[in-house]
PDB file of C-alpha atoms in Angstrom:
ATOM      1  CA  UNK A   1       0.000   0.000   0.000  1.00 85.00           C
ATOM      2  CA  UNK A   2       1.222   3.375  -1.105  1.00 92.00           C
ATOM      3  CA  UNK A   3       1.537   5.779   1.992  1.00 95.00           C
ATOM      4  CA  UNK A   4       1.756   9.741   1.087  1.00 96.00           C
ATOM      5  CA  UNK A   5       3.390  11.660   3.286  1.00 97.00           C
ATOM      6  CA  UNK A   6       2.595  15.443   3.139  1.00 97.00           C
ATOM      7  CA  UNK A   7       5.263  18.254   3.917  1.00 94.00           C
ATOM      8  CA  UNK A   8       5.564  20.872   5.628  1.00 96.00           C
ATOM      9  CA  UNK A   9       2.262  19.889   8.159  1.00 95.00           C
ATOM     10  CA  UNK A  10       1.864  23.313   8.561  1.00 96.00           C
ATOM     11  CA  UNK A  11       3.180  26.266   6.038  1.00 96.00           C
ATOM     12  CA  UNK A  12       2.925  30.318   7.806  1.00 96.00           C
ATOM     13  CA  UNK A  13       3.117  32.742   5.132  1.00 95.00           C
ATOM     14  CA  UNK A  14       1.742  36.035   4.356  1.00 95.00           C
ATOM     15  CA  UNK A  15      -0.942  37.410   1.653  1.00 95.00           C
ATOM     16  CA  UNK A  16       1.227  37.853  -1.469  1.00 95.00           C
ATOM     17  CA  UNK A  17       3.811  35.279  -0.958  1.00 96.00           C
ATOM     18  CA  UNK A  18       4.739  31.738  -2.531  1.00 97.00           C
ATOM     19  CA  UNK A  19       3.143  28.441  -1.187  1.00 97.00           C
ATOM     20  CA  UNK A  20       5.287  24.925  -1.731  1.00 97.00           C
ATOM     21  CA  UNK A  21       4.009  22.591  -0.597  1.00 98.00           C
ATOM     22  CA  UNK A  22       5.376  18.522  -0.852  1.00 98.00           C
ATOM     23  CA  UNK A  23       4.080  15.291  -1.642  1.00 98.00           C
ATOM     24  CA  UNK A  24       6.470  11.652  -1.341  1.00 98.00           C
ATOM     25  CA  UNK A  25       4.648   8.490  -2.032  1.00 97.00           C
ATOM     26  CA  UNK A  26       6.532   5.657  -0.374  1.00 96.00           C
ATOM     27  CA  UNK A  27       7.219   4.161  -3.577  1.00 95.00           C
ATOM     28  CA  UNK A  28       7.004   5.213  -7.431  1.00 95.00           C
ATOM     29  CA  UNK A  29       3.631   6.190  -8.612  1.00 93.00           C
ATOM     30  CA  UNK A  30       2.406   7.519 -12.269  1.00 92.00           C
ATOM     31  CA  UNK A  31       1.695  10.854 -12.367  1.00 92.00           C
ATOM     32  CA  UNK A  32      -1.356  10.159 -13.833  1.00 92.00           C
ATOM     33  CA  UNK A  33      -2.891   9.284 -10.640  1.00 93.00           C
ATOM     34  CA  UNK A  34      -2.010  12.366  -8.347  1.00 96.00           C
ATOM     35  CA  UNK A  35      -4.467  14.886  -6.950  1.00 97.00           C
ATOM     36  CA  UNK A  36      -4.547  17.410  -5.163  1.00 98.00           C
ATOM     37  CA  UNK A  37      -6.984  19.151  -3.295  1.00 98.00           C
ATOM     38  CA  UNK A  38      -8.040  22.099  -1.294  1.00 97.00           C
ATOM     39  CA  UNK A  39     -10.260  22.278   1.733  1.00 96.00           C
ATOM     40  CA  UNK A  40     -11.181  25.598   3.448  1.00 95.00           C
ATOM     41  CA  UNK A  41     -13.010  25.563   7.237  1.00 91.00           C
ATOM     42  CA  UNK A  42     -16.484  23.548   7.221  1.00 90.00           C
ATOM     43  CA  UNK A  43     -16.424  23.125   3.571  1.00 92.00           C
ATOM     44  CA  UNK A  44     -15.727  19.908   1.496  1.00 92.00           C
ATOM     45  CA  UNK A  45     -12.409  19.008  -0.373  1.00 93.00           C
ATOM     46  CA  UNK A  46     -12.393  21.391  -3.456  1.00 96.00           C
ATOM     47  CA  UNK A  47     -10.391  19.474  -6.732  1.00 97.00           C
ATOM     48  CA  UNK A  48      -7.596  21.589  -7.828  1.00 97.00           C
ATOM     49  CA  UNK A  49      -4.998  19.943  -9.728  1.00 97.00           C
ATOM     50  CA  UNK A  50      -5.317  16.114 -11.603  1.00 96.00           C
ATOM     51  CA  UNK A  51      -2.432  14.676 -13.471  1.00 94.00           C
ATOM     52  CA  UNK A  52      -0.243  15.881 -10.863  1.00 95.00           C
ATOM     53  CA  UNK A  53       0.019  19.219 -13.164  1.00 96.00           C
ATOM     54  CA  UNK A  54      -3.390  19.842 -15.004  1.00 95.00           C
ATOM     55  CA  UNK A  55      -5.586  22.533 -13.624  1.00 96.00           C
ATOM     56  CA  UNK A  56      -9.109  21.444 -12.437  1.00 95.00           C
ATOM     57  CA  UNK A  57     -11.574  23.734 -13.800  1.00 93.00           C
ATOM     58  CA  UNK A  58     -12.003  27.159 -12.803  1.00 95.00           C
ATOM     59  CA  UNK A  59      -8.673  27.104 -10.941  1.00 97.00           C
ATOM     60  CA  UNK A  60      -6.866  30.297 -10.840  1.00 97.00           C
ATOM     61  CA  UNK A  61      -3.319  30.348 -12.825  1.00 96.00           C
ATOM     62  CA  UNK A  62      -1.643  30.760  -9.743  1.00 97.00           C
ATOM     63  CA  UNK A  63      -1.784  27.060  -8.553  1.00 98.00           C
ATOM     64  CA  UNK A  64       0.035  25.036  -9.828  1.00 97.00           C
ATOM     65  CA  UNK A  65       1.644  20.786  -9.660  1.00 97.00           C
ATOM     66  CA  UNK A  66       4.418  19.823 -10.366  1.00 97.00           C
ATOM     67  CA  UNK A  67       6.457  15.723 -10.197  1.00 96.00           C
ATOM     68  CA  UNK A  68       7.056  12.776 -10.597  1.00 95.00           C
ATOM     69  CA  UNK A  69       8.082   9.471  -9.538  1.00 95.00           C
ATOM     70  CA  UNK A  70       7.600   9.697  -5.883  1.00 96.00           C
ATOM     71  CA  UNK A  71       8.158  13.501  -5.078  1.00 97.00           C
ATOM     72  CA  UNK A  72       5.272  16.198  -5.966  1.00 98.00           C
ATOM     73  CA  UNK A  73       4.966  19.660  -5.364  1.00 98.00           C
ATOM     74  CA  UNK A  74       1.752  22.019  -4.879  1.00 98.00           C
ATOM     75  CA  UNK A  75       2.615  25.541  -5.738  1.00 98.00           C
ATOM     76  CA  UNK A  76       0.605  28.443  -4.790  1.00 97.00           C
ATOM     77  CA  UNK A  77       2.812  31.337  -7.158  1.00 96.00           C
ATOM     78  CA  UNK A  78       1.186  34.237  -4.580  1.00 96.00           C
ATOM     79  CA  UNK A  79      -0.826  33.631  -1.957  1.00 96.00           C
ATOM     80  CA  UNK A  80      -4.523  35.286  -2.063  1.00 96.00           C
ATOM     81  CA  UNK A  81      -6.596  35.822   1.227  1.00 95.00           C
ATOM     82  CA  UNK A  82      -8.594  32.818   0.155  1.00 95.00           C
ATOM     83  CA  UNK A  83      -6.109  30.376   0.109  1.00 96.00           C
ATOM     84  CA  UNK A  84      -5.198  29.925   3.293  1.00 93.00           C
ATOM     85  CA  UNK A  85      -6.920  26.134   3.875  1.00 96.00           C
ATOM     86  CA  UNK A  86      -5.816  22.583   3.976  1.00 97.00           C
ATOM     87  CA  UNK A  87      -4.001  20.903   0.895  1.00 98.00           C
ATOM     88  CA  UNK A  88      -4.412  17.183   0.490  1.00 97.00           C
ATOM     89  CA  UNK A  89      -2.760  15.568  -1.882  1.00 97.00           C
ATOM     90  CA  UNK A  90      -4.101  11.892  -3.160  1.00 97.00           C
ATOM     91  CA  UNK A  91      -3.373   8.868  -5.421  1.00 96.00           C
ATOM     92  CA  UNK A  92      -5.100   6.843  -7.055  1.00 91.00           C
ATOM     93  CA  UNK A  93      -4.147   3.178  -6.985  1.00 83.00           C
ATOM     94  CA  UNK A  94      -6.472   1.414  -9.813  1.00 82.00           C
ATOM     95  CA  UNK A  95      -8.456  -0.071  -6.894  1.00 89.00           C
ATOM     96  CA  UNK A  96      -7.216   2.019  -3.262  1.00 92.00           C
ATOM     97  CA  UNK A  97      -6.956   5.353  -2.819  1.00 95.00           C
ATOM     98  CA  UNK A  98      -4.717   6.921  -0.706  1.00 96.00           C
ATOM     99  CA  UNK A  99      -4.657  10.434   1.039  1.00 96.00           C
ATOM    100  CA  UNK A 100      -2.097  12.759   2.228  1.00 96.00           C
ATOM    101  CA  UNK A 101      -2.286  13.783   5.762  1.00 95.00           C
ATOM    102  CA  UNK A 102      -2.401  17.367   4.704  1.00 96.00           C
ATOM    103  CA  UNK A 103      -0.628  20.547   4.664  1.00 97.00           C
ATOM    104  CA  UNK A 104      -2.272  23.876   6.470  1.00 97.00           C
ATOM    105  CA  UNK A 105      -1.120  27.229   5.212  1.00 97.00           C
ATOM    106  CA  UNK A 106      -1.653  30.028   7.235  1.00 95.00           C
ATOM    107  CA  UNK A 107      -1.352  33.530   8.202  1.00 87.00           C
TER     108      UNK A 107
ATOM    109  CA  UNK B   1     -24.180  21.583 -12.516  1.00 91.00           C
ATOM    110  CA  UNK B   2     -23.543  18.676 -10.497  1.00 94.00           C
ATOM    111  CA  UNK B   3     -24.983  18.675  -7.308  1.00 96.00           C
ATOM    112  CA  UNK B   4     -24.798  15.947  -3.981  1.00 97.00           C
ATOM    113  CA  UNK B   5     -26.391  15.809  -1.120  1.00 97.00           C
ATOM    114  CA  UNK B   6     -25.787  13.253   1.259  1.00 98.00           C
ATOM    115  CA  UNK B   7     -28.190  12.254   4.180  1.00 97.00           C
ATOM    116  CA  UNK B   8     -28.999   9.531   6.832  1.00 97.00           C
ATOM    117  CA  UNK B   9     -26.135  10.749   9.237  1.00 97.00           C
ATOM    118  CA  UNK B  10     -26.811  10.769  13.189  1.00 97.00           C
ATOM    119  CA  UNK B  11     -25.848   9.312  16.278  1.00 97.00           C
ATOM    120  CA  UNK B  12     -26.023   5.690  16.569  1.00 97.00           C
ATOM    121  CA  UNK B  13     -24.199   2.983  19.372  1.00 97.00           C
ATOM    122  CA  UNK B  14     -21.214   1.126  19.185  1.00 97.00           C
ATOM    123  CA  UNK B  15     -22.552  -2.121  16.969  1.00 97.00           C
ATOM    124  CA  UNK B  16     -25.308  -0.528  15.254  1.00 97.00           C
ATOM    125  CA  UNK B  17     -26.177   0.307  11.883  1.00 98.00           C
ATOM    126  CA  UNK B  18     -27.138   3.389   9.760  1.00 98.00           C
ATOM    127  CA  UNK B  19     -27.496   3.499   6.082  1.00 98.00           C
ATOM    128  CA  UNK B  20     -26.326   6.663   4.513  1.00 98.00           C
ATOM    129  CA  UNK B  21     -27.818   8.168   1.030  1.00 98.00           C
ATOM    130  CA  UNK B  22     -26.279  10.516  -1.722  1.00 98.00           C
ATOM    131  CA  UNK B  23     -28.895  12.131  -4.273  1.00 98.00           C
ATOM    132  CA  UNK B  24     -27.186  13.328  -7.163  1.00 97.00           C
ATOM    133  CA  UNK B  25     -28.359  16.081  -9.552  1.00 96.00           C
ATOM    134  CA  UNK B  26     -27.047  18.005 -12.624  1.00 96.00           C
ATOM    135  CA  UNK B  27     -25.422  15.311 -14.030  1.00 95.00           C
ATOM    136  CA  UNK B  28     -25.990  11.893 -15.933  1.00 96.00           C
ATOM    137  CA  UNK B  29     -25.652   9.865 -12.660  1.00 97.00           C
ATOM    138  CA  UNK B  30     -25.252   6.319 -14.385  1.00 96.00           C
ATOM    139  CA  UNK B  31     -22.562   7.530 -16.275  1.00 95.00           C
ATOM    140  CA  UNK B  32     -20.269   8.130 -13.542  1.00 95.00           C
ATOM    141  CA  UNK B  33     -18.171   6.083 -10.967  1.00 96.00           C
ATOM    142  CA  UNK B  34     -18.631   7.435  -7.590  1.00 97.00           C
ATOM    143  CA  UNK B  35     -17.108   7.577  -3.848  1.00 98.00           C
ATOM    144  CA  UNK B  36     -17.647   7.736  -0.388  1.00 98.00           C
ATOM    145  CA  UNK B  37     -14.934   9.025   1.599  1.00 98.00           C
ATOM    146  CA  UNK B  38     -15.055   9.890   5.479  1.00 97.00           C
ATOM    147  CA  UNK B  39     -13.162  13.135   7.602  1.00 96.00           C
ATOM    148  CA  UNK B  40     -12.685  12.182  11.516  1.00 95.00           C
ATOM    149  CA  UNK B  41     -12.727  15.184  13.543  1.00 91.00           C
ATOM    150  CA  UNK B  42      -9.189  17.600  12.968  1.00 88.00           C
ATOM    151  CA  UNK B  43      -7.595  14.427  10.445  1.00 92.00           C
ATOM    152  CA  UNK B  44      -7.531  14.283   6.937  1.00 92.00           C
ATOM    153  CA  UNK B  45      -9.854  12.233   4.767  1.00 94.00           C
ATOM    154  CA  UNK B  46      -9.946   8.431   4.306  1.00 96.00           C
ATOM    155  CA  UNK B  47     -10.800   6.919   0.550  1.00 97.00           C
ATOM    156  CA  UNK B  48     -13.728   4.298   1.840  1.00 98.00           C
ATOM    157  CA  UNK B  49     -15.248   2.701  -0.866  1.00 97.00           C
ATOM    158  CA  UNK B  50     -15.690   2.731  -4.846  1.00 97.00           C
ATOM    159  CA  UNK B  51     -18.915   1.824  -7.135  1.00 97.00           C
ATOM    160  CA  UNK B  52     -18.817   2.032 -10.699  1.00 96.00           C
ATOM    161  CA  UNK B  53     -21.582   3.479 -13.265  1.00 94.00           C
ATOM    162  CA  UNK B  54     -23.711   0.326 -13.305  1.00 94.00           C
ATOM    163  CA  UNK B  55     -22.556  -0.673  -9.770  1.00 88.00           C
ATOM    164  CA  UNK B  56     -20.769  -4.127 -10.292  1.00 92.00           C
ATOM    165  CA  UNK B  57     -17.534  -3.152  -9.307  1.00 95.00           C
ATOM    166  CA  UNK B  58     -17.036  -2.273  -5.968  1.00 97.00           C
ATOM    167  CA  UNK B  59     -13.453  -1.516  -4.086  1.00 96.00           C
ATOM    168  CA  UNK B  60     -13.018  -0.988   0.056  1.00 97.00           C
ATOM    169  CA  UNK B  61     -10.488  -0.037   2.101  1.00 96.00           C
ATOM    170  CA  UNK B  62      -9.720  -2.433   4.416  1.00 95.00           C
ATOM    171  CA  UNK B  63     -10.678  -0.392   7.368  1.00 96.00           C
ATOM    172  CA  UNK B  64     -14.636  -0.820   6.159  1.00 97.00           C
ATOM    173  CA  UNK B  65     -14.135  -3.766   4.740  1.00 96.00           C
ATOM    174  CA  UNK B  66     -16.873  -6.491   5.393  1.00 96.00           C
ATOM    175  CA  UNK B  67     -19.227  -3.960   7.457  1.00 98.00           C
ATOM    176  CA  UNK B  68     -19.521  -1.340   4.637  1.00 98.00           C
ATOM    177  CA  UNK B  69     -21.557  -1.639   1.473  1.00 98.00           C
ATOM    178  CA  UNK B  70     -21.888   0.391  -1.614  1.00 98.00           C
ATOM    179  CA  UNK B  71     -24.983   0.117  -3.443  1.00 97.00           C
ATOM    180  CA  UNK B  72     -26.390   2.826  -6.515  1.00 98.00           C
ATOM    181  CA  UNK B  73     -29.433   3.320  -7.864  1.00 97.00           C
ATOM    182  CA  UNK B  74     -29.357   4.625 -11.192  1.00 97.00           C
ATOM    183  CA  UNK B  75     -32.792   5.349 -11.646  1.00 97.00           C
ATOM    184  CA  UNK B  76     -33.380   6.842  -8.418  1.00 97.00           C
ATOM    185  CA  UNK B  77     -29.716   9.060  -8.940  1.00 97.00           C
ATOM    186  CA  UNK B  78     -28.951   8.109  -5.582  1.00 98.00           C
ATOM    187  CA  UNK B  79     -25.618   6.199  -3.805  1.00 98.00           C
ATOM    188  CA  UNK B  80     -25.838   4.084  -0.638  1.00 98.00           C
ATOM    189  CA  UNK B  81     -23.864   3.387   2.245  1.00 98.00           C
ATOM    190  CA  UNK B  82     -25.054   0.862   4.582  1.00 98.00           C
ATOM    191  CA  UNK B  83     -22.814   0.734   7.859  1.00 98.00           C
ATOM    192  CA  UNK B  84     -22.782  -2.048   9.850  1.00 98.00           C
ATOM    193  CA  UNK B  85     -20.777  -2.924  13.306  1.00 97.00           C
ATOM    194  CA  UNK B  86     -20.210   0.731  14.043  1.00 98.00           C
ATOM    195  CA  UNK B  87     -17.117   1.449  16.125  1.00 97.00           C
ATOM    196  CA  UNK B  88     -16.591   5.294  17.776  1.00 96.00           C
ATOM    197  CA  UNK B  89     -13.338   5.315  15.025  1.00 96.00           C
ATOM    198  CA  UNK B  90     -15.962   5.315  12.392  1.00 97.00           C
ATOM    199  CA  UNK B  91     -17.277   8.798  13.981  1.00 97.00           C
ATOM    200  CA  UNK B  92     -16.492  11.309  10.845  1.00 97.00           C
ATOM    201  CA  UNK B  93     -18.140  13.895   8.232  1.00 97.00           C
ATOM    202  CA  UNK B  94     -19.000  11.403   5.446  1.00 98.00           C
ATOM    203  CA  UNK B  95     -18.721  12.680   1.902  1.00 98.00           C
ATOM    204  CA  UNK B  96     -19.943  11.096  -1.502  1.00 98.00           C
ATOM    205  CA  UNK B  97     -18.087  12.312  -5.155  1.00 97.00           C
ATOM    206  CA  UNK B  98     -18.136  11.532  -8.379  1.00 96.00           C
ATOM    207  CA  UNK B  99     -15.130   9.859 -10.349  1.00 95.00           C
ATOM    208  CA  UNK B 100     -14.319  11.943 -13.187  1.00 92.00           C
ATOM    209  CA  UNK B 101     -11.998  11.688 -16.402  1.00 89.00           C
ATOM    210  CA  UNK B 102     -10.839  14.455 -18.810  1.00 87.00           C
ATOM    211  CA  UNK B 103      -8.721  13.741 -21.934  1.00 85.00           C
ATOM    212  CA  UNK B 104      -8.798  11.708 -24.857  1.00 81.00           C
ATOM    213  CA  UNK B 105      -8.717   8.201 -25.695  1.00 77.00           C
ATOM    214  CA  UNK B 106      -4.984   8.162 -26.065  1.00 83.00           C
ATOM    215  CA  UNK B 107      -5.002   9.344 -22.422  1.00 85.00           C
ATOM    216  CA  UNK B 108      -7.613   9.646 -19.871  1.00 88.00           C
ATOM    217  CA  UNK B 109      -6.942  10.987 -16.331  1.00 91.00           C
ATOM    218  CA  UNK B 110      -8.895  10.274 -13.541  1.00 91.00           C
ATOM    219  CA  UNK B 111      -9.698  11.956 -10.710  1.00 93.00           C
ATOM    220  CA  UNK B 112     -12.200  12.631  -7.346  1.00 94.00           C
ATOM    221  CA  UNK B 113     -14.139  15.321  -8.804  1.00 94.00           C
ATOM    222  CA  UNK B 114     -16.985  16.940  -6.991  1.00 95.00           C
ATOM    223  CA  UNK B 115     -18.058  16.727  -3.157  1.00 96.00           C
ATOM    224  CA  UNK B 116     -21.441  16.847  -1.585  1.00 96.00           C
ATOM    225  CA  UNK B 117     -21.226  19.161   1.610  1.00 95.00           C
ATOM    226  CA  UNK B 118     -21.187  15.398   3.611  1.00 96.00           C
ATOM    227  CA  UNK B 119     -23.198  14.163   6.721  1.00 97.00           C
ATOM    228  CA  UNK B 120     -21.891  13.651  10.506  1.00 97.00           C
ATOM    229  CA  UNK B 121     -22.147   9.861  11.690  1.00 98.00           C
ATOM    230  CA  UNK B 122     -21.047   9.847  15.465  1.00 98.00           C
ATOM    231  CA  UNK B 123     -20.681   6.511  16.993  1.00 97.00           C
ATOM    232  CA  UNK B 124     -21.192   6.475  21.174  1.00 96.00           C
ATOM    233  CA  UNK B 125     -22.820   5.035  23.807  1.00 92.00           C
TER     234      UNK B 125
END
C-alpha cells in the first residue's frame, strides 16, 4: 500500500507570498494518478490539480503541480486571502486510494 | 451543474447500523463512478469505498471492509452506504463524489471530482 506523506504539516506565510508545498509516495507512482486538493473551514475538499500538473476547472493560474516518480509539489505562485486552507494531496491506486495527511497554510 | 447531497447521518451505538444516502443532480448519474470518503474530527480524509456506473464493481479499504456496502441506484440518482458494526473510530463527516476523467482516448486521467457538503455519523454510547 502506497503511503503519502505530506510536507511541511503546517506552512505560515503572508498574503502575497509563494506556497510549496510537498508530496512523497513511499514508492514510485504515475503521475497520472495524483491529486490534489483544497479544503477551506467547514467546507468539502475542493479538486484543484489532476495529473499531478493539469488545472481542475475554474482554478486560478496561480496554482500550480508539479512531479514525478515519488516527489510532488503544490505551488501556490502568490498567496490570495482565500487560500489559506488545507491541501491534500491523493493517489489513485487502480483499486485504493490513498490520502495525504495534509498541509495547512496560514497567516 | 452537479450537485450531492448526502443524508442519513446521526448518532447511533457502538454495533449498530445506519445506512447513509447521496442524491445526485445536474449530471448523468449512471454515467459516472462514484465515492464515499469519510473526515474524523481535525484528520484528513480516508478513501472508503468505490462503485462504478452500473454498480458491479465495488473496491473498500480495508478499514470498512466487510461492514460497509456500496450500493447505486441509477434510476433513483442516488448512492448508498449501509454501515454495519459501528465502532466510535468510524465517527467522521461522510462525503460522496463523483469519479471523473478528462482527456482523450490516447489518455484519460482520472480523478475525485466533486463533493457533496457530507453528513456527521457519530458513533457512542
Amino acid at each position: 500500500e502506497i503511503v503519502l506523506t505530506q510536507s511541511p504539516g503546517t506552512l505560515s506565510l503572508s498574503p502575497g507570498e509563494r506556497a510549496s508545498l510537498s508530496c512523497r509516495a513511499s514508492q514510485s507512482v504515475s503521475s497520472d494518478f495524483l491529486t490534489w486538493y483544497q479544503q477551506r473551514p467547514g467546507q468539502a475538499p475542493r479538486l484543484l490539480i489532476y495529473g499531478a500538473a493539469r488545472r481542475a476547472t475554474g482554478i486560478p493560474d496561480r496554482f500550480s503541480g508539479s512531479g514525478s516518480g515519488t516527489d510532488f509539489a503544490l505551488t501556490i505562485s502568490r498567496l490570495e486571502p482565500e487560500d489559506f486552507a488545507v491541501y491534500f494531496c491523493l493517489h489513485n491506486g487502480g483499486s485504493l486510494w490513498t490520502f495525504g495527511q495534509g498541509t495547512k497554510v496560514e497567516i | 451543474q452537479v450537485h450531492l447531497v448526502e443524508s442519513g447521518g446521526g448518532v447511533v451505538q457502538p454495533g449498530g447500523s445506519l445506512r447513509l444516502s447521496c442524491a445526485a443532480s445536474g449530471f448523468t448519474f449512471s454515467r459516472f463512478g462514484m465515492h464515499w470518503v469519510r473526515q474524523a474530527p481535525d484528520k484528513g480524509p480516508e478513501w472508503l469505498t468505490f462503485i462504478e456506473n452500473h454498480g458491479g464493481v465495488q473496491y473498500y479499504a480495508d478499514s470498512v471492509k466487510g461492514r460497509f456496502i456500496v450500493s447505486r441506484d441509477n434510476s433513483k440518482s442516488t448512492l448508498y452506504l449501509q454501515m454495519y458494526s459501528l465502532r466510535p473510530e468510524d465517527t467522521a463527516v461522510y462525503y460522496c463524489a463523483t469519479w471523473n476523467r478528462s482527456g482523450s482516448s490516447a489518455l484519460y486521467y482520472y480523478y475525485i471530482d466533486v463533493w457533496g457538503k457530507g453528513t456527521t455519523v457519530t458513533v457512542s454510547s
